[in-house]
mmCIF file of C-alpha atoms in Angstrom:
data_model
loop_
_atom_site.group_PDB
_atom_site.id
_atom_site.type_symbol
_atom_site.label_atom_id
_atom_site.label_comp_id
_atom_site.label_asym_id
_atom_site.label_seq_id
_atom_site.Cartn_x
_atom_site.Cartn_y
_atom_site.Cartn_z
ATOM 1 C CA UNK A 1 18.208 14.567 5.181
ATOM 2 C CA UNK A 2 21.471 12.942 4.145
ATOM 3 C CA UNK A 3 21.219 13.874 0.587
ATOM 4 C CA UNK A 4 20.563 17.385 1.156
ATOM 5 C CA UNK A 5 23.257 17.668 3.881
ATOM 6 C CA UNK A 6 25.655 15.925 0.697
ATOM 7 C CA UNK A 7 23.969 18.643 -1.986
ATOM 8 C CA UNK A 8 24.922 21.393 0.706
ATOM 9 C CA UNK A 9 28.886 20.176 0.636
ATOM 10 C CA UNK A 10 29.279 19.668 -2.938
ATOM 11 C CA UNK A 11 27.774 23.612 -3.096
ATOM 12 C CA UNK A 12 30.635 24.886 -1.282
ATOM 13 C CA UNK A 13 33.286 22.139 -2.552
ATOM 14 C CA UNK A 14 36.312 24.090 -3.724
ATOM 15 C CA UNK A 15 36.261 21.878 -6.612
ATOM 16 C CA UNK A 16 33.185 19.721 -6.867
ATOM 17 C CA UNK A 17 33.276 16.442 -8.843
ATOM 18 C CA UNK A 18 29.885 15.808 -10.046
ATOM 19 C CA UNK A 19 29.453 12.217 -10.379
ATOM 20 C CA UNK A 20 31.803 10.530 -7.458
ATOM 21 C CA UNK A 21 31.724 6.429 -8.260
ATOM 22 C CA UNK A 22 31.218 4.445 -4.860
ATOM 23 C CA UNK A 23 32.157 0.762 -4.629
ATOM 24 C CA UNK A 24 29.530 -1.839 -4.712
ATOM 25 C CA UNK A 25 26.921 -2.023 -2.520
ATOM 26 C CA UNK A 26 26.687 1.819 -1.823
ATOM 27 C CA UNK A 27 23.392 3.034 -0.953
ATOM 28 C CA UNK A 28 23.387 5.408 -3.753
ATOM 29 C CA UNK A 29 23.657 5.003 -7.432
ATOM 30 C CA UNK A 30 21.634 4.742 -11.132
ATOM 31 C CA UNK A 31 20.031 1.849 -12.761
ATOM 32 C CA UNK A 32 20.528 1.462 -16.380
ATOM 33 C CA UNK A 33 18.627 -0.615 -18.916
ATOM 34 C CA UNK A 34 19.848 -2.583 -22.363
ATOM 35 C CA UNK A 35 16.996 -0.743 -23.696
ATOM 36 C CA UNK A 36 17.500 -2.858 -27.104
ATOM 37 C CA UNK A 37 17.129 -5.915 -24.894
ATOM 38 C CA UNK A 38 13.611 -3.969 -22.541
ATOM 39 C CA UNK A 39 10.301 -5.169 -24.131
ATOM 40 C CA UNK A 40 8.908 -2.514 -21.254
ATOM 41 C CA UNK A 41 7.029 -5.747 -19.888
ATOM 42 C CA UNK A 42 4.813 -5.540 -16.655
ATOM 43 C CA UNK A 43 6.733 -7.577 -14.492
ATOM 44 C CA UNK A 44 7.856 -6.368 -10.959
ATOM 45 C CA UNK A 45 10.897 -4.187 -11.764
ATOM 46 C CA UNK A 46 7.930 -1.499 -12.324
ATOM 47 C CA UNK A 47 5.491 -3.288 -9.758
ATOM 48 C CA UNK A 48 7.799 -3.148 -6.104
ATOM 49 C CA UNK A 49 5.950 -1.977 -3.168
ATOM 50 C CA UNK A 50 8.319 1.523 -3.483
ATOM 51 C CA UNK A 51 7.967 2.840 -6.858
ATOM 52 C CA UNK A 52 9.307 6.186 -6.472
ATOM 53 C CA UNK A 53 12.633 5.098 -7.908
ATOM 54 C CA UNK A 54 11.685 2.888 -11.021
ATOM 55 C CA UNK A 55 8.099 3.418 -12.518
ATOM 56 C CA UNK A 56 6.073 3.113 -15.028
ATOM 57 C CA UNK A 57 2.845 5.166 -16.667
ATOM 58 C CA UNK A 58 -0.137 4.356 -18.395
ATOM 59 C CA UNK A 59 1.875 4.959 -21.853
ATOM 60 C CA UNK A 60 4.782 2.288 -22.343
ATOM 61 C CA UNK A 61 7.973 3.882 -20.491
ATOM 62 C CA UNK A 62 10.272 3.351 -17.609
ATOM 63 C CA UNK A 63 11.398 5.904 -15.598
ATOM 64 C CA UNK A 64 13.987 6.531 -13.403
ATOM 65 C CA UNK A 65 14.658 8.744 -10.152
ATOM 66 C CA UNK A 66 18.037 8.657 -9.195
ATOM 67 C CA UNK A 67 17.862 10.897 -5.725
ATOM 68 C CA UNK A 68 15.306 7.865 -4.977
ATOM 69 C CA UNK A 69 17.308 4.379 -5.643
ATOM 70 C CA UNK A 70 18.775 3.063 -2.973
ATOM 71 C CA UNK A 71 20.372 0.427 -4.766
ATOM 72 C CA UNK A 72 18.636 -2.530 -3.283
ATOM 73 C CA UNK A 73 18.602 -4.506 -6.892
ATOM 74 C CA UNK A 74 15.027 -5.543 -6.718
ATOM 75 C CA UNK A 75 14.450 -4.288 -10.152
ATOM 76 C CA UNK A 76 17.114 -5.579 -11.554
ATOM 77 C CA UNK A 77 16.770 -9.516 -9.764
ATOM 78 C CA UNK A 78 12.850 -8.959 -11.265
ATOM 79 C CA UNK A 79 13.664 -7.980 -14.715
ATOM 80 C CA UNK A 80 12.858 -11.897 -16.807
ATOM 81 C CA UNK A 81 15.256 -9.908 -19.858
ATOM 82 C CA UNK A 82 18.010 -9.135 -17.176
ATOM 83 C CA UNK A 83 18.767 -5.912 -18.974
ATOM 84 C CA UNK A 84 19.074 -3.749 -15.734
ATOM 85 C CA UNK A 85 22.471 -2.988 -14.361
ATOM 86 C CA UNK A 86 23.134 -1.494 -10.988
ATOM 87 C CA UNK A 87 25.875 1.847 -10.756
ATOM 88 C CA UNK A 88 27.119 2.786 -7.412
ATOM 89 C CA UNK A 89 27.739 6.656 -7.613
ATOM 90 C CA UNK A 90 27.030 9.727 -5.845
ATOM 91 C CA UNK A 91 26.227 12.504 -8.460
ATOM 92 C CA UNK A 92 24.680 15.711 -8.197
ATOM 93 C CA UNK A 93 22.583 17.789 -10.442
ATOM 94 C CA UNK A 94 19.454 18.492 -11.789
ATOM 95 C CA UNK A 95 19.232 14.505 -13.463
ATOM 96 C CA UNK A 96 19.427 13.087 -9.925
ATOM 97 C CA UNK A 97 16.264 14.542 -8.517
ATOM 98 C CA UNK A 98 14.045 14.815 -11.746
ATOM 99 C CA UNK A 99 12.490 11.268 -13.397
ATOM 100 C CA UNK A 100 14.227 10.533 -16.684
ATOM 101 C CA UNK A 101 12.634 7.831 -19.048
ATOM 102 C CA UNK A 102 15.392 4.848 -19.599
ATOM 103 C CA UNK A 103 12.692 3.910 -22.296
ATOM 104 C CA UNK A 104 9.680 4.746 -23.976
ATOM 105 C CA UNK A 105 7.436 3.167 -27.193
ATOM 106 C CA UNK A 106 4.432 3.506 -28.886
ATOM 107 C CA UNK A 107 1.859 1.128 -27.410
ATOM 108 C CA UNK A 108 -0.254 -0.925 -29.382
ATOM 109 C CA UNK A 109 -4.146 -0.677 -29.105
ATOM 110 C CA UNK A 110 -6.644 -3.748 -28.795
ATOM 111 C CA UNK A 111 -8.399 -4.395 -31.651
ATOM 112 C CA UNK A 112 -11.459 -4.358 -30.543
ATOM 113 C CA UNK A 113 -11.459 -1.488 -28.084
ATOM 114 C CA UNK A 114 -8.438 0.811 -29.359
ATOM 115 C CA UNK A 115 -6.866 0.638 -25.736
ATOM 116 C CA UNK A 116 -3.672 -0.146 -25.189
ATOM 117 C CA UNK A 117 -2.580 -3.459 -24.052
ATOM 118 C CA UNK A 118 0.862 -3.877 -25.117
ATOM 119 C CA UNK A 119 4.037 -2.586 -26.822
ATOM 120 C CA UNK A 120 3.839 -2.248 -30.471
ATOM 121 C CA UNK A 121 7.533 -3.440 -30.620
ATOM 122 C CA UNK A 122 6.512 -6.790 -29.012
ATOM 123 C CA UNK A 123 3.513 -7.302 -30.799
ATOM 124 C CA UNK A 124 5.704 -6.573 -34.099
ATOM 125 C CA UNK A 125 7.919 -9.358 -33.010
ATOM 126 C CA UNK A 126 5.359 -11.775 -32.193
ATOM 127 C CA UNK A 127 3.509 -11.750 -35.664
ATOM 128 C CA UNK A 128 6.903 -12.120 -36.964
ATOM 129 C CA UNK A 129 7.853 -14.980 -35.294
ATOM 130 C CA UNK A 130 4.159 -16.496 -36.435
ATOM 131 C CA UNK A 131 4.540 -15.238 -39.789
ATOM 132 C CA UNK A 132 4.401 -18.217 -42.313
ATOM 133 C CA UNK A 133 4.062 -20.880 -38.976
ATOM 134 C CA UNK A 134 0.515 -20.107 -37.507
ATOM 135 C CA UNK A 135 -2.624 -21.142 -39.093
ATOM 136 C CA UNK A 136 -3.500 -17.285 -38.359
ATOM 137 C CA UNK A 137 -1.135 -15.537 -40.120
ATOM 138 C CA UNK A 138 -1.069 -18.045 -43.141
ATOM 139 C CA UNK A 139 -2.362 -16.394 -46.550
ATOM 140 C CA UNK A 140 -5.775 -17.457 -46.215
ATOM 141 C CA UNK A 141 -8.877 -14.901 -46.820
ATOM 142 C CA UNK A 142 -10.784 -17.389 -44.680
ATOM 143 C CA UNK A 143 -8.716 -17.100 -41.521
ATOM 144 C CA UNK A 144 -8.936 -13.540 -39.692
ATOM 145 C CA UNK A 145 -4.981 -12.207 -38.732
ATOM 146 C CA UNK A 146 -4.835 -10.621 -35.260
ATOM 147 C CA UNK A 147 -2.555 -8.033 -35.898
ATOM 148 C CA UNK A 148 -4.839 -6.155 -37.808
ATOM 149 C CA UNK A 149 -8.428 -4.028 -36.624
ATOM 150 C CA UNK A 150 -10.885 -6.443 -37.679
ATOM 151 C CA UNK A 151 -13.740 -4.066 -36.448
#
């Protein structure tokens, strides 16, 4: 009720502002994401008992609902990369009420299935970091390498 009863004044504002910053703590505001630092894991930032604000889909993505954050900084005290940043503000528009995707990548299927299980970003940096080290990703015929379809 609040928020439409806000939308109503800044509709007849003689001169409406459409973002108006609000100090700390506001009950109102955005949550942006590093997303170079997001590896889009499944940890609770995506997983708190009210999801209308941040969620996630079967595809890898995180989305965002402004109109529904109340700024409580769950997500953000969840996130293990500590890429989410709270914004105090009051802004109006079309981007407040609609979900917009902070991030999105291409999953990566299972290798024996072909569902997806992960990010293929992640995976990509996990072989990488095994590359040379692992007895699996060594040069060898004998040795099968994960990060292939072995099917």
């Amino acid at each position: 009720m609040l928020r439409f009863a806000l939308r109503e004044l800044h509709r007849v504002a003689p001169a409406p502002t459409d973002i108006i910053p609000l100090p700390a703590g506001a009950p109102f505001g955005a949550v942006e994401i590093d997303v170079e630092g997001c590896t889009l894991c499944p940890v609770l930032c995506v997983r708190l008992p009210d999801r209308r604000a941040v969620g996630r889909s079967d595809r890898p993505l995180l989305r965002f609902t402004e109109d529904a954050c109340v700024q409580c900084g769950l997500c953000k005290a969840t996130c293990p990369e500590k890429v989410i940043s709270l914004t105090p503000r009051l802004a109006f528009g079309d981007l407040t009420v609609a979900a917009r995707v902070l991030k999105q990548e291409e999953p990566f299927p299972c290798i024996r299935c072909g569902r997806p299980f992960g990010v293929k970003s992640t995976i990509d940096r996990v072989v990488a970091k095994l590359a040379g080290e692992h007895w699996m990703y060594q040069n060898s015929s004998s040795r099968p390498r994960r990060d292939q379809d072995v099917r």
